[in-house]
């Protein structure tokens, strides 16, 4: 019963196969001039319905940090949710890549910032002075760190606030697929049609081995992205490794199938937990993560049975939801490899503990 | 007839197989806690005959830049050969990772700096003042960018100069295996026994898909390396991809077999070229690269026959060797996949052109 | 009636005279080897009762940022009050000098963080991992941005929390003198005896023209400070300009006289405002700044009469103190040149407005 | 007999007086909004015959580094003479301010790069790839570190090479006045009319206490300069200190008088030395510095008599000029305070030593 993370599993079969085929393919173009990378870029352009600047990377942290550096000067401020991955989990990578940019937390329940909170926070950074860093970038996570997702209209409303303050807009899509399949809007609608400038498009958590794309919706950004990638040591000479993954990920809607499975397992888990007395789910699940406040005895029974998951920071919970004595706040993550049986066993044990 | 680079080929069969096995192995430790990474570290410790701090990376540029950042403060100077890869081919990565360090070129024929040139260059950076950056690090390439290698005594002599000026010593071992098999000394003798502090140990050019190790010979450096790796976006969540490559690379002397083949092909090529009138080889080959001044007609005949190789910067050539009118200076690289037949065809065409 | 800032005035007469004398003194040592700088260092060592590493600077922002860079690695976190000057008013200078360090806000009323809030915030940054920046530095402002000051025991309690988490301790003493004369403890007690490692010792706001000292209590830090100062372009070739100011500032308790006057004017102002119906002072004044919630009619009357002061960010106010409709939250700053008459006129107008 | 540096002296009488007047002038605008700064900007605009973006700074290192950061991205290369102050004397400040930019040395006799050397060096940095840093900026020193100056046509020729490679052009004018008065062209001709984009305009070496201006010839650059200045801790709250110096420096051609005196003394010195057997002057003097190869006995006699000057790096000398056994290569600098008597005594002692 593995609900610790979506990165404890390996890669999906088609992606593994694609890596092996490419690695055995002898002499090929280097530094991203291979045919798999070229094919992956075309697939992304079809998917997003426009010309793009695409750069393949090995990690989400690098994709986020490099994306932010492209739209944020060293004296710029990046406005993101207090608990955003870029703010709280990337060890200062955005600060490194931007050469000293500053992340400004914006609050909101369930991992989603509100337009009002964004407006109020921006008001503390008036344009033109030199006391504060310059407000430069809005960064939204889709799905969020709390397993929720912004509706397209919510993205539009936040972008409107950002635009009126002159900000660029970045989206951290480490779990882009998981958000997309639940929202049932198009990739274009969730991004550039809503005003997003640059996107970290994740594949690693959803079945790849190590592959993410930076997608700038301005097709003229390739050169500026490439020089920064090289300088950060992220340009693979044998770029086929990245190209093969992304190409197989996108082929035949494989990426959507993987995400639908993970989300379905998360829904099954959330539904099961909802029916058990004493368990509270503070936010509605919208991707492949479920957050819950567990009574201590249920937590103990699950651990005893070998279930694996992590306690989580309760900082973002409302007063009603904050764990009381004897309770723990935990995160469950489902992946493309999560089995129905695992979920059902888990629910059964949790339900039987009382 | 492919002599353009050692990164236009894919990965060796055992390495591809190891990646596939690991990628299909379901739930495993993340961020380098997987069993392949652990095994690879043990193999490296056996090989180098001591406890190590090891960090796996995807690119040589990242391995070099992060290694340098570990031993060089932002106000530090790194002394390297004028034509070192870190100085001339990495797009400012060392400057980025060190937060503004400065690379100081040291001259010497055949890509190798001399102890005298190092001494003279260091003399311009006296300790204690604030006019100059502080002399911090010596970086040696083994093998060099010119296909030569330092003898262990040469490394020792350069380290002695560096130590007396208080410098740390880095070795860029992107082609470590190719240098090693020609020199017939041990990995320990070529590094820490000669005074090297930190090593970029390459595998990508010698048969891996994307894998290098940073090896600090002080076993207490892991934490400082890991925090910098994470911050640079180079920590793979599914670290098994790196572990599986390095583990298979080192198993059963696979890495040495690969290097021996490439070097043998280079030797065959160099020997063949030496016998052709009008071709000059400015330096003796010691790894898997051969540099030559070609008459224009030979160059034309080879290109006509489909041979692939690059012209090279003649900056480091002595006056005698500099290409004269109608000549070109070129680099040939052999890899683990170079075929005897390719070499022989190449020699035949070159020899027949006159 | 000038209460806008303590930097709208020039320099005190003895300091102006000292600059002029030094500037006319012909050939003198450069880069801080002049006799005034040497004398100033000796005076500081007498004052702090120990050997010091001292570096003179022209601005408080530079003194803070360079101090922080000396004790914080690029991947380090600096824990400071949410509204600290380094976090909110220095345009990202600490992030620049530390090459990407991260400032972490700690809350607390009246501009002072509490030991409990510091403990809780630090708990989110456990040692040893790579998700978060590494907790590196505690930065305290003395006096604070809210015109309050930490008692020596409060400093001791915060330092104890910091030390047990392995942090270094910085003090932003831009208004060190103003805090000191109200607390009636010694400079040593307020700093190194309480566990402070490095201090920005301000003079500019208290009568100098442009002069601050970085004081590291470890006397072996001069070289590392000097190289960073040079690299930041803050090493004056004619260092006498800084030495002359600091020397005159410290001679004959001039600095304490200046601070006592400014504080006395602030106390007179606070006492006067306290007696006026409708005005609330959220925090007790302990230095040369007074913060108040003013009814709109009083604000209008004062402005009408030519009084100069700034509205302030109400973010740090308790629910009781937050300005209600028609009220404004403002800051008044007194300086070494503030006149009793100004204060009395101001109180009279404020009192008469209702 | 002081010929060590032009920064061992204080400030000229009108400048000292201006500082004192401003410092005593009570309440004034802060952060550069004072009337002296405003007046200085107007004077500079008159002088350069156009609207400007002007920022006053305290040091030449900061002015250079911040100027370069304005026109050079972190992955950019700055092409400057091998022995340029920015490359050799500023402790990595340009690398710090540009967040990792790279300085590329260009050779040429007498401290002046040639158009041919610039062309050849630039050829090694072709546009569009990611192996090399991107060629971004040409930086010229006027006067040079060798006491020579570029003729306006020489500047134009170098700018033409730079422009065709897409570079911006910076001029390090730490000794701008000394070059100007010898060349007898206008400030506009020596800068923007010749294609210079941004200028470090020095005053400190020529009679100010600590004052330089960054002058961008694009009048729309003020905001980007100011935010970087603040973030580097170089924005003086009591900006009048800088304004008063620059205003007095420019008033009534004071700056030209100061430079003419220093140059006249240097000419007198050079003329005197030229007549002494055994002394070689490798370059023709064009500003306030004289470089000479001295026989050991003359050097000893001068030192014995109390003369002060420094040995210099012989790196840039032609084979004919390199000091032979028993000779030393030295630099003499004259300042606005150098006395005719000093020069004459010096010549007399040097001439009498043989």
mmCIF file of C-alpha atoms in Angstrom, chain B residues 79 115-116 118-123 125-128 135-138 155-169 194-195 197:
data_model
loop_
_atom_site.group_PDB
_atom_site.id
_atom_site.type_symbol
_atom_site.label_atom_id
_atom_site.label_comp_id
_atom_site.label_asym_id
_atom_site.label_seq_id
_atom_site.Cartn_x
_atom_site.Cartn_y
_atom_site.Cartn_z
ATOM 1 C CA UNK B 79 43.357 28.240 -12.925
ATOM 2 C CA UNK B 115 54.261 23.800 -13.992
ATOM 3 C CA UNK B 116 56.256 26.833 -15.047
ATOM 4 C CA UNK B 118 51.160 27.798 -13.693
ATOM 5 C CA UNK B 119 53.788 29.263 -11.379
ATOM 6 C CA UNK B 120 54.082 32.412 -13.478
ATOM 7 C CA UNK B 121 50.345 32.886 -13.736
ATOM 8 C CA UNK B 122 49.860 32.377 -10.012
ATOM 9 C CA UNK B 123 52.546 34.960 -9.328
ATOM 10 C CA UNK B 125 47.690 36.717 -7.921
ATOM 11 C CA UNK B 126 49.544 37.329 -4.661
ATOM 12 C CA UNK B 127 47.665 36.295 -1.530
ATOM 13 C CA UNK B 128 46.015 38.721 0.793
ATOM 14 C CA UNK B 135 43.565 32.158 -6.235
ATOM 15 C CA UNK B 136 41.377 29.252 -5.183
ATOM 16 C CA UNK B 137 41.448 26.249 -7.474
ATOM 17 C CA UNK B 138 43.556 24.400 -10.020
ATOM 18 C CA UNK B 155 49.880 15.875 -12.104
ATOM 19 C CA UNK B 156 51.969 15.674 -8.954
ATOM 20 C CA UNK B 157 54.205 18.541 -10.072
ATOM 21 C CA UNK B 158 51.242 20.787 -10.879
ATOM 22 C CA UNK B 159 49.539 19.919 -7.605
ATOM 23 C CA UNK B 160 52.679 20.846 -5.741
ATOM 24 C CA UNK B 161 52.647 24.307 -7.288
ATOM 25 C CA UNK B 162 48.935 24.619 -6.515
ATOM 26 C CA UNK B 163 49.285 23.465 -2.918
ATOM 27 C CA UNK B 164 52.085 25.885 -2.165
ATOM 28 C CA UNK B 165 49.748 28.663 -3.274
ATOM 29 C CA UNK B 166 46.915 27.293 -1.130
ATOM 30 C CA UNK B 167 44.743 26.047 -4.003
ATOM 31 C CA UNK B 168 42.330 23.141 -4.081
ATOM 32 C CA UNK B 169 42.604 20.773 -7.048
ATOM 33 C CA UNK B 194 48.523 12.762 -6.636
ATOM 34 C CA UNK B 195 46.681 15.402 -4.599
ATOM 35 C CA UNK B 197 40.522 16.922 -4.128
#
